[in-house]
Tab-separated table of C-alpha atoms in Angstrom:
chain	number	residue	atom	x	y	z
A	1	UNK	CA	91.978	99.351	123.640
A	2	UNK	CA	94.900	97.796	121.810
A	3	UNK	CA	95.943	99.761	118.750
A	4	UNK	CA	96.906	98.328	115.372
A	5	UNK	CA	100.443	99.549	116.033
A	6	UNK	CA	100.643	97.624	119.301
A	7	UNK	CA	99.356	94.446	117.640
A	8	UNK	CA	101.748	94.726	114.707
A	9	UNK	CA	104.644	95.539	117.008
A	10	UNK	CA	104.088	92.347	118.982
A	11	UNK	CA	104.278	90.010	115.955
A	12	UNK	CA	107.383	87.862	116.158
A	13	UNK	CA	110.043	87.319	113.543
A	14	UNK	CA	109.604	83.847	112.023
A	15	UNK	CA	113.345	83.119	111.936
A	16	UNK	CA	114.441	84.850	115.136
A	17	UNK	CA	111.326	84.304	117.265
A	18	UNK	CA	112.925	85.902	120.330
A	19	UNK	CA	112.510	89.210	118.505
A	20	UNK	CA	109.368	91.030	117.500
A	21	UNK	CA	109.256	92.646	114.066
A	22	UNK	CA	109.541	95.982	115.868
A	23	UNK	CA	112.686	94.823	117.757
A	24	UNK	CA	114.226	93.735	114.448
A	25	UNK	CA	113.507	97.129	112.906
A	26	UNK	CA	111.676	95.730	109.871
A	27	UNK	CA	108.309	97.206	110.897
A	28	UNK	CA	108.479	100.638	109.273
A	29	UNK	CA	104.967	102.034	109.583
A	30	UNK	CA	101.472	101.182	110.757
A	31	UNK	CA	98.619	103.483	109.796
A	32	UNK	CA	94.895	103.388	109.309
A	33	UNK	CA	93.470	104.598	106.000
A	34	UNK	CA	89.703	104.533	105.362
A	35	UNK	CA	89.123	101.762	107.884
A	36	UNK	CA	91.982	99.684	106.536
A	37	UNK	CA	95.216	99.017	108.376
A	38	UNK	CA	98.275	99.587	106.210
A	39	UNK	CA	101.449	97.997	107.524
A	40	UNK	CA	104.794	98.726	105.870
A	41	UNK	CA	107.675	96.330	106.338
A	42	UNK	CA	111.158	96.145	104.841
A	43	UNK	CA	113.125	92.973	104.064
A	44	UNK	CA	116.413	92.355	105.863
A	45	UNK	CA	118.048	90.905	102.727
A	46	UNK	CA	116.728	90.972	99.123
A	47	UNK	CA	116.145	87.223	99.095
A	48	UNK	CA	114.891	86.849	102.672
A	49	UNK	CA	112.297	84.044	102.425
A	50	UNK	CA	110.731	85.093	105.733
A	51	UNK	CA	109.304	88.322	104.329
A	52	UNK	CA	106.146	86.585	103.093
A	53	UNK	CA	105.714	84.896	106.470
A	54	UNK	CA	106.016	88.257	108.180
A	55	UNK	CA	103.271	89.686	106.000
A	56	UNK	CA	101.032	86.669	106.596
A	57	UNK	CA	101.615	86.782	110.372
A	58	UNK	CA	100.852	90.510	110.492
A	59	UNK	CA	97.672	90.030	108.495
A	60	UNK	CA	96.569	87.126	110.678
A	61	UNK	CA	97.229	88.949	113.973
A	62	UNK	CA	95.424	92.099	112.903
A	63	UNK	CA	92.441	90.247	111.462
A	64	UNK	CA	92.033	88.131	114.585
A	65	UNK	CA	92.121	91.375	116.604
A	66	UNK	CA	89.094	92.586	114.656
A	67	UNK	CA	90.573	94.638	111.827
A	68	UNK	CA	88.744	93.491	108.734
A	69	UNK	CA	90.996	94.933	106.060
A	70	UNK	CA	94.761	94.725	106.256
A	71	UNK	CA	97.243	95.687	103.567
A	72	UNK	CA	100.929	94.865	103.875
A	73	UNK	CA	103.281	97.052	101.860
A	74	UNK	CA	106.944	96.556	101.193
A	75	UNK	CA	109.489	99.321	101.436
A	76	UNK	CA	113.001	98.917	99.992
A	77	UNK	CA	114.447	102.344	100.619
A	78	UNK	CA	116.029	103.254	102.965
A	79	UNK	CA	117.580	99.787	103.092
A	80	UNK	CA	117.398	97.875	106.360
A	81	UNK	CA	120.434	98.088	108.591
A	82	UNK	CA	121.252	96.132	111.739
A	83	UNK	CA	121.487	99.530	113.444
A	84	UNK	CA	117.658	99.454	113.453
A	85	UNK	CA	117.618	96.486	115.855
A	86	UNK	CA	116.422	98.007	119.126
A	87	UNK	CA	118.415	97.962	122.371
A	88	UNK	CA	115.812	95.632	123.803
A	89	UNK	CA	116.185	93.413	120.737
A	90	UNK	CA	119.938	93.269	121.247
A	91	UNK	CA	119.495	92.127	124.849
A	92	UNK	CA	116.972	89.472	123.754
A	93	UNK	CA	119.379	88.134	121.114
A	94	UNK	CA	122.241	87.885	123.608
A	95	UNK	CA	119.958	86.130	126.122
A	96	UNK	CA	119.056	83.597	123.399
A	97	UNK	CA	122.739	82.820	122.720
A	98	UNK	CA	122.999	84.893	119.544
A	99	UNK	CA	125.588	87.662	119.519
A	100	UNK	CA	123.964	90.966	118.545
A	101	UNK	CA	125.507	93.148	115.813
A	102	UNK	CA	127.718	96.076	116.710
A	103	UNK	CA	126.622	99.533	115.608
A	104	UNK	CA	128.005	100.593	112.255
A	105	UNK	CA	126.700	104.146	111.875
A	106	UNK	CA	125.780	105.840	108.585
A	107	UNK	CA	127.624	104.606	105.496
A	108	UNK	CA	130.443	106.808	104.273
A	109	UNK	CA	130.464	108.218	100.760
A	110	UNK	CA	132.791	106.731	98.158
A	111	UNK	CA	133.712	103.220	97.027
A	112	UNK	CA	132.800	100.367	99.382
A	113	UNK	CA	136.026	99.303	101.150
A	114	UNK	CA	137.381	95.847	100.261
A	115	UNK	CA	138.202	93.540	103.186
A	116	UNK	CA	140.958	91.076	102.309
A	117	UNK	CA	140.803	89.605	105.800
A	118	UNK	CA	137.665	89.330	107.956
A	119	UNK	CA	137.340	92.638	109.814
A	120	UNK	CA	138.442	92.176	113.410
A	121	UNK	CA	135.277	92.886	115.335
A	122	UNK	CA	134.983	92.635	119.076
A	123	UNK	CA	132.170	90.105	119.316
A	124	UNK	CA	131.691	88.814	122.835
A	125	UNK	CA	130.756	85.164	123.337
A	126	UNK	CA	127.074	85.067	124.357
A	127	UNK	CA	127.797	82.026	126.583
A	128	UNK	CA	130.845	83.022	128.644
A	129	UNK	CA	131.257	86.680	127.709
A	130	UNK	CA	134.842	86.327	126.503
A	131	UNK	CA	135.816	88.851	123.806
A	132	UNK	CA	138.241	86.237	122.400
A	133	UNK	CA	136.151	84.878	119.526
A	134	UNK	CA	136.788	84.240	115.836
A	135	UNK	CA	134.704	83.973	112.693
A	136	UNK	CA	134.134	80.482	111.265
A	137	UNK	CA	132.013	81.621	108.344
A	138	UNK	CA	130.444	84.869	107.230
A	139	UNK	CA	127.309	82.926	106.300
A	140	UNK	CA	125.126	80.821	108.567
A	141	UNK	CA	121.656	79.314	108.968
A	142	UNK	CA	119.925	82.484	107.793
A	143	UNK	CA	121.062	85.306	105.512
A	144	UNK	CA	121.434	87.701	108.431
A	145	UNK	CA	123.782	85.647	110.602
A	146	UNK	CA	127.483	84.671	110.644
A	147	UNK	CA	128.978	81.689	112.460
A	148	UNK	CA	131.622	82.262	115.143
A	149	UNK	CA	133.526	80.289	117.738
A	150	UNK	CA	134.577	81.266	121.245
A	151	UNK	CA	138.302	80.649	121.752
A	152	UNK	CA	137.839	80.654	125.535
A	153	UNK	CA	134.926	78.243	126.088
A	154	UNK	CA	135.079	76.606	122.601
A	155	UNK	CA	131.337	77.027	122.017
A	156	UNK	CA	130.245	77.877	118.471
A	157	UNK	CA	127.606	80.585	118.258
A	158	UNK	CA	125.737	82.699	115.752
A	159	UNK	CA	126.228	86.416	115.276
A	160	UNK	CA	123.796	88.773	113.587
A	161	UNK	CA	126.253	90.279	111.124
A	162	UNK	CA	126.439	94.011	110.580
A	163	UNK	CA	124.821	95.283	107.420
B	1	UNK	CA	97.912	65.595	117.212
B	2	UNK	CA	97.530	62.877	114.639
B	3	UNK	CA	100.403	62.187	112.284
B	4	UNK	CA	98.410	60.141	109.790
B	5	UNK	CA	98.914	62.932	107.333
B	6	UNK	CA	102.377	64.503	107.481
B	7	UNK	CA	101.299	67.454	105.375
B	8	UNK	CA	98.431	68.344	107.695
B	9	UNK	CA	100.532	67.979	110.813
B	10	UNK	CA	103.139	70.348	109.400
B	11	UNK	CA	100.461	72.700	108.269
B	12	UNK	CA	98.504	72.984	111.469
B	13	UNK	CA	95.598	73.426	109.031
B	14	UNK	CA	97.008	76.709	107.876
B	15	UNK	CA	98.360	76.799	104.364
B	16	UNK	CA	100.478	79.849	104.906
B	17	UNK	CA	102.603	78.170	107.564
B	18	UNK	CA	103.693	75.054	105.843
B	19	UNK	CA	107.168	76.236	104.894
B	20	UNK	CA	109.154	79.351	104.183
B	21	UNK	CA	109.337	80.377	100.588
B	22	UNK	CA	105.891	79.124	99.708
B	23	UNK	CA	102.954	81.187	98.560
B	24	UNK	CA	105.104	84.069	97.356
B	25	UNK	CA	103.557	87.469	97.370
B	26	UNK	CA	104.520	89.853	94.677
B	27	UNK	CA	108.139	90.988	94.981
B	28	UNK	CA	107.448	94.721	94.805
B	29	UNK	CA	104.090	94.994	96.547
B	30	UNK	CA	103.662	98.538	97.839
B	31	UNK	CA	106.939	99.942	96.485
B	32	UNK	CA	106.791	103.252	94.547
B	33	UNK	CA	106.709	102.070	90.961
B	34	UNK	CA	106.057	105.188	88.948
B	35	UNK	CA	107.961	105.301	85.689
B	36	UNK	CA	110.310	108.291	85.470
B	37	UNK	CA	109.149	110.953	82.999
B	38	UNK	CA	110.593	110.801	79.513
B	39	UNK	CA	111.956	107.291	79.837
B	40	UNK	CA	111.304	104.681	77.150
B	41	UNK	CA	109.681	101.928	79.190
B	42	UNK	CA	110.641	99.233	76.666
B	43	UNK	CA	114.296	100.162	77.223
B	44	UNK	CA	113.772	100.230	80.973
B	45	UNK	CA	112.305	96.728	80.831
B	46	UNK	CA	115.211	95.504	78.696
B	47	UNK	CA	117.685	96.955	81.196
B	48	UNK	CA	115.903	95.373	84.166
B	49	UNK	CA	116.016	92.059	82.327
B	50	UNK	CA	119.764	92.426	81.784
B	51	UNK	CA	120.511	93.015	85.453
B	52	UNK	CA	117.803	90.594	86.623
B	53	UNK	CA	118.960	87.801	84.324
B	54	UNK	CA	122.585	88.237	85.438
B	55	UNK	CA	121.448	87.613	89.007
B	56	UNK	CA	118.974	84.825	88.198
B	57	UNK	CA	121.350	82.792	86.044
B	58	UNK	CA	124.349	83.203	88.331
B	59	UNK	CA	122.131	82.302	91.294
B	60	UNK	CA	121.199	79.073	89.502
B	61	UNK	CA	124.891	78.303	88.918
B	62	UNK	CA	125.829	78.966	92.546
B	63	UNK	CA	122.983	76.769	93.796
B	64	UNK	CA	124.577	73.831	91.991
B	65	UNK	CA	127.265	73.854	94.673
B	66	UNK	CA	124.826	73.204	97.503
B	67	UNK	CA	125.932	69.886	99.086
B	68	UNK	CA	128.990	69.716	96.789
B	69	UNK	CA	131.266	72.450	98.156
B	70	UNK	CA	134.603	71.579	99.807
B	71	UNK	CA	133.136	72.120	103.290
B	72	UNK	CA	129.724	72.498	104.893
B	73	UNK	CA	130.249	76.191	105.669
B	74	UNK	CA	130.857	76.802	101.986
B	75	UNK	CA	127.663	74.991	100.957
B	76	UNK	CA	125.851	77.432	103.188
B	77	UNK	CA	127.831	80.467	102.047
B	78	UNK	CA	127.293	79.871	98.329
B	79	UNK	CA	123.616	79.077	98.885
B	80	UNK	CA	123.205	82.311	100.879
B	81	UNK	CA	124.871	84.305	98.106
B	82	UNK	CA	122.625	82.601	95.545
B	83	UNK	CA	119.590	83.518	97.657
B	84	UNK	CA	120.569	87.194	97.802
B	85	UNK	CA	120.958	87.231	94.014
B	86	UNK	CA	117.652	85.443	93.539
B	87	UNK	CA	115.987	88.136	95.655
B	88	UNK	CA	117.531	90.844	93.465
B	89	UNK	CA	116.413	88.939	90.358
B	90	UNK	CA	112.814	88.663	91.573
B	91	UNK	CA	112.509	92.426	92.057
B	92	UNK	CA	114.173	93.261	88.736
B	93	UNK	CA	112.112	90.741	86.749
B	94	UNK	CA	108.953	92.015	88.427
B	95	UNK	CA	109.887	95.547	87.346
B	96	UNK	CA	110.508	94.396	83.756
B	97	UNK	CA	107.249	92.438	83.870
B	98	UNK	CA	105.244	95.554	84.721
B	99	UNK	CA	106.143	96.924	81.303
B	100	UNK	CA	105.906	93.618	79.458
B	101	UNK	CA	102.661	92.485	81.099
B	102	UNK	CA	104.253	89.340	82.529
B	103	UNK	CA	104.903	87.955	85.989
B	104	UNK	CA	108.351	87.194	87.397
B	105	UNK	CA	107.594	83.485	86.965
B	106	UNK	CA	106.597	83.956	83.314
B	107	UNK	CA	109.917	85.662	82.730
B	108	UNK	CA	112.042	83.174	84.653
B	109	UNK	CA	110.414	79.973	83.447
B	110	UNK	CA	108.737	80.625	80.134
B	111	UNK	CA	111.297	82.545	78.134
B	112	UNK	CA	113.522	80.757	75.656
B	113	UNK	CA	117.273	81.081	75.491
B	114	UNK	CA	117.323	83.895	72.936
B	115	UNK	CA	115.151	86.057	75.217
B	116	UNK	CA	117.581	86.001	78.156
B	117	UNK	CA	119.824	89.063	78.454
B	118	UNK	CA	122.465	87.948	80.966
B	119	UNK	CA	126.202	88.237	80.326
B	120	UNK	CA	128.026	85.023	79.400
B	121	UNK	CA	130.058	85.154	82.610
B	122	UNK	CA	126.902	84.335	84.583
B	123	UNK	CA	126.009	81.222	82.593
B	124	UNK	CA	129.241	79.360	81.816
B	125	UNK	CA	129.999	76.200	83.768
B	126	UNK	CA	132.671	77.030	86.371
B	127	UNK	CA	132.110	73.871	88.390
B	128	UNK	CA	130.881	71.718	90.017
B	129	UNK	CA	130.403	70.554	86.418
B	130	UNK	CA	133.359	69.693	84.184
B	131	UNK	CA	133.901	73.384	83.307
B	132	UNK	CA	135.764	74.204	86.495
B	133	UNK	CA	136.269	73.632	90.196
B	134	UNK	CA	135.835	75.584	93.419
B	135	UNK	CA	138.727	77.899	92.468
B	136	UNK	CA	137.051	78.694	89.141
B	137	UNK	CA	133.775	79.433	90.910
B	138	UNK	CA	135.570	81.772	93.320
B	139	UNK	CA	137.271	83.494	90.362
B	140	UNK	CA	133.857	84.090	88.758
B	141	UNK	CA	132.330	85.263	92.041
B	142	UNK	CA	135.205	87.706	92.558
B	143	UNK	CA	134.873	89.242	89.098
B	144	UNK	CA	131.060	89.231	89.056
B	145	UNK	CA	130.552	90.701	92.516
B	146	UNK	CA	133.293	93.344	92.091
B	147	UNK	CA	131.642	94.454	88.853
B	148	UNK	CA	128.060	94.342	90.122
B	149	UNK	CA	129.024	96.158	93.320
B	150	UNK	CA	130.586	98.992	91.282
B	151	UNK	CA	127.469	99.076	89.099
B	152	UNK	CA	124.990	99.095	91.999
B	153	UNK	CA	126.970	101.761	93.839
B	154	UNK	CA	126.229	104.054	90.862
B	155	UNK	CA	122.556	103.057	90.545
B	156	UNK	CA	121.965	103.653	94.269
B	157	UNK	CA	121.512	107.193	95.545
B	158	UNK	CA	124.450	108.380	97.655
B	159	UNK	CA	125.881	111.658	98.906
B	160	UNK	CA	128.037	111.646	95.751
B	161	UNK	CA	125.430	110.781	93.132
B	162	UNK	CA	121.705	111.010	92.536
B	163	UNK	CA	121.520	107.341	91.543
B	164	UNK	CA	119.175	105.936	88.911
B	165	UNK	CA	116.176	108.068	87.942
B	166	UNK	CA	114.079	104.890	88.163
B	167	UNK	CA	112.938	104.600	91.799
B	168	UNK	CA	112.826	100.787	91.689
B	169	UNK	CA	116.310	100.380	90.220
B	170	UNK	CA	117.651	102.870	92.760
B	171	UNK	CA	116.009	101.046	95.680
B	172	UNK	CA	117.015	97.546	94.510
B	173	UNK	CA	120.593	98.776	94.103
B	174	UNK	CA	120.681	100.493	97.482
B	175	UNK	CA	119.593	97.280	99.141
B	176	UNK	CA	121.736	94.952	97.011
B	177	UNK	CA	124.866	97.006	97.540
B	178	UNK	CA	125.321	95.773	101.099
B	179	UNK	CA	124.819	92.165	100.053
B	180	UNK	CA	127.288	92.438	97.184
B	181	UNK	CA	129.919	93.879	99.519
B	182	UNK	CA	129.726	90.636	101.549
B	183	UNK	CA	129.868	88.524	98.373
B	184	UNK	CA	132.925	90.350	97.100
B	185	UNK	CA	134.714	90.104	100.459
B	186	UNK	CA	133.960	86.390	100.609
B	187	UNK	CA	135.379	85.803	97.115
B	188	UNK	CA	138.385	88.071	97.764
B	189	UNK	CA	139.251	86.270	100.998
B	190	UNK	CA	139.055	82.861	99.308
B	191	UNK	CA	141.132	84.130	96.380
B	192	UNK	CA	143.877	85.200	98.791
B	193	UNK	CA	143.617	81.950	100.762
B	194	UNK	CA	143.881	79.801	97.631
B	195	UNK	CA	146.322	81.992	95.696
B	196	UNK	CA	148.627	82.348	98.676
B	197	UNK	CA	148.137	78.741	99.841
B	198	UNK	CA	149.794	75.589	98.524
B	199	UNK	CA	151.298	75.143	95.050
B	200	UNK	CA	148.198	73.170	94.052
B	201	UNK	CA	145.683	75.722	95.346
B	202	UNK	CA	147.689	78.532	93.710
B	203	UNK	CA	147.767	76.679	90.390
B	204	UNK	CA	144.027	76.022	90.447
B	205	UNK	CA	143.119	79.571	91.466
B	206	UNK	CA	145.257	80.965	88.633
B	207	UNK	CA	143.648	78.447	86.234
B	208	UNK	CA	140.226	79.610	87.430
B	209	UNK	CA	141.064	83.206	86.549
B	210	UNK	CA	142.318	82.120	83.110
B	211	UNK	CA	139.019	80.272	82.563
B	212	UNK	CA	136.772	83.241	83.342
B	213	UNK	CA	138.930	86.028	81.860
B	214	UNK	CA	137.708	85.800	78.225
B	215	UNK	CA	134.212	86.631	79.568
B	216	UNK	CA	135.268	89.770	81.465
B	217	UNK	CA	135.355	92.022	78.395
B	218	UNK	CA	131.583	91.755	77.911
B	219	UNK	CA	130.950	93.210	81.385
B	220	UNK	CA	132.305	96.592	80.313
B	221	UNK	CA	130.858	96.778	76.788
B	222	UNK	CA	128.185	99.461	76.485
B	223	UNK	CA	124.944	98.129	75.027
B	224	UNK	CA	122.659	100.349	72.948
B	225	UNK	CA	119.949	100.108	75.644
B	226	UNK	CA	122.380	101.341	78.302
B	227	UNK	CA	123.519	104.172	76.035
B	228	UNK	CA	119.924	105.327	75.489
B	229	UNK	CA	118.876	105.206	79.153
B	230	UNK	CA	120.752	108.310	80.282
B	231	UNK	CA	120.240	108.960	83.968
B	232	UNK	CA	118.527	105.596	84.477
B	233	UNK	CA	121.239	103.084	83.511
B	234	UNK	CA	124.945	103.091	84.204
B	235	UNK	CA	127.406	102.947	81.311
B	236	UNK	CA	129.420	99.823	82.242
B	237	UNK	CA	132.502	101.203	80.466
B	238	UNK	CA	132.694	103.762	83.295
B	239	UNK	CA	133.174	100.966	85.866
B	240	UNK	CA	136.355	99.539	84.413
B	241	UNK	CA	139.011	101.457	86.309
B	242	UNK	CA	137.321	100.924	89.684
B	243	UNK	CA	136.878	97.178	89.100
B	244	UNK	CA	140.427	96.835	87.759
B	245	UNK	CA	141.732	98.517	90.895
B	246	UNK	CA	139.835	96.141	93.189
B	247	UNK	CA	140.945	93.043	91.269
B	248	UNK	CA	144.539	94.281	91.211
B	249	UNK	CA	144.506	94.657	95.014
B	250	UNK	CA	143.213	91.094	95.416
B	251	UNK	CA	145.662	89.589	92.894
B	252	UNK	CA	148.553	91.360	94.512
B	253	UNK	CA	147.646	90.078	98.009
B	254	UNK	CA	147.094	86.579	96.597
B	255	UNK	CA	150.284	86.432	94.520
B	256	UNK	CA	148.261	85.821	91.355
B	257	UNK	CA	148.778	87.346	87.921
B	258	UNK	CA	146.118	89.165	85.983
B	259	UNK	CA	145.473	87.047	82.874
B	260	UNK	CA	146.207	88.480	79.442
B	261	UNK	CA	143.173	90.227	77.953
B	262	UNK	CA	141.409	87.934	75.523
B	263	UNK	CA	137.812	87.911	74.369
B	264	UNK	CA	135.531	84.922	73.967
B	265	UNK	CA	134.234	84.364	70.448
B	266	UNK	CA	130.934	86.016	69.522
B	267	UNK	CA	128.314	85.416	66.893
B	268	UNK	CA	128.248	88.380	64.490
B	269	UNK	CA	129.522	90.598	67.308
B	270	UNK	CA	126.585	89.715	69.551
B	271	UNK	CA	126.715	88.261	73.056
B	272	UNK	CA	124.572	87.667	76.122
B	273	UNK	CA	123.062	91.145	76.242
B	274	UNK	CA	121.666	90.513	72.728
B	275	UNK	CA	120.276	87.120	73.632
B	276	UNK	CA	123.087	85.122	72.015
B	277	UNK	CA	124.397	82.602	74.508
B	278	UNK	CA	127.026	79.907	74.959
B	279	UNK	CA	126.312	76.214	74.692
B	280	UNK	CA	126.002	75.972	78.483
B	281	UNK	CA	122.875	78.139	78.582
B	282	UNK	CA	120.466	75.603	77.053
B	283	UNK	CA	121.415	72.943	79.584
B	284	UNK	CA	121.098	75.422	82.450
B	285	UNK	CA	117.638	76.541	81.347
B	286	UNK	CA	116.495	72.959	80.811
B	287	UNK	CA	117.234	72.220	84.452
B	288	UNK	CA	115.905	75.525	85.794
B	289	UNK	CA	112.676	75.558	83.780
B	290	UNK	CA	111.840	71.886	83.474
B	291	UNK	CA	109.499	71.549	86.452
B	292	UNK	CA	107.474	74.658	85.705
B	293	UNK	CA	107.099	73.746	82.037
B	294	UNK	CA	106.221	70.105	82.692
B	295	UNK	CA	103.657	70.964	85.353
B	296	UNK	CA	102.391	74.471	84.585
B	297	UNK	CA	101.292	76.314	87.696
B	298	UNK	CA	102.942	73.787	90.042
B	299	UNK	CA	103.359	75.106	93.588
B	300	UNK	CA	104.993	73.645	96.679
């Protein structure tokens, strides 16, 4: 028998369909309470327009699997971090031509450091693998991605930026 | 598949899939929304409106740049920043609405000018209208995001501080903090690029700072609501030295001078936090609210 957790874990992200919601780390909890399935998700960014789609997709998948009552809850704290993207998710992103984020670790206490120049991150080109890449823009087609260019093969590519 | 009806072909006969950003669910569904003990909920609502309106109104201003920025990447960047702020606004207005018995849409679209609590800095025209240019917009973004980042870093729980006693404010701030850090970096990097660029870009960046500076004072003025909400709100006066330090670092790298401290005129000592706004606000609201008021209940 397929569990509610397995069904919810298999639902894909509407904006990065190579990833499941579990790969992306936005699926925080799946539980059954009094015959209802309660799914808790967290938004990537405050204004992420895909969050409603995620809820609708989860509801649809669970209902078509036979669960009659599904509640989707939102959790804001702890805030989503790209460190929650699974190892498998990172491989899937790279295979789809999107550079995965590097790991940032827990945030340090004290004022948020100001970056007067884009931080020099080693982001490998997902096409040719060269580490010689540069940032074109911190913002891209979705809130969670930056736009970069490979200086070796000249291909532009997207990068899930660290947050 | 028949394409006789474009709407149906997009829809696949499923309303929920027609486009992103349609059929919004409630912004705080399932989040812990208990009111902290001993807190005046009317004050809490007023404070959420202040911070929510700052984000909503500035988001509206930033959206005006979409398709009009100096380059495509910047259209996308400013629109992304506006979207983050709109997300913060939705959660804060929803929180205020729980006390006031109103929805986020009621608060965004059906309030009149005197009921908005945003600071003047968020509403003034800094371009693309006649009130400024891209440099002016970057100057406002630098000041606004440096200030809001300092504010949110105190509302959010951290190893150094407990954060706001209101669980929603604390959670919204914790989430927004990371977004604001990107906004501030983006503005700081443009300020350095323009300030340390050509004579013309330097002149316009400095002029942008001069334009926004009279509105900076209001950011650090303690409002009676903030003073009463001990443990829930942050006293903005306490942010001044941190924000000054950040701005000084950017100005120094950009070769720009900090403008002389001046203060925009007020009406009987009142400003945005009291619902007294500049001339620009009426025009902004007319554009933002017109559709909803002309066609009540309109949806995409």
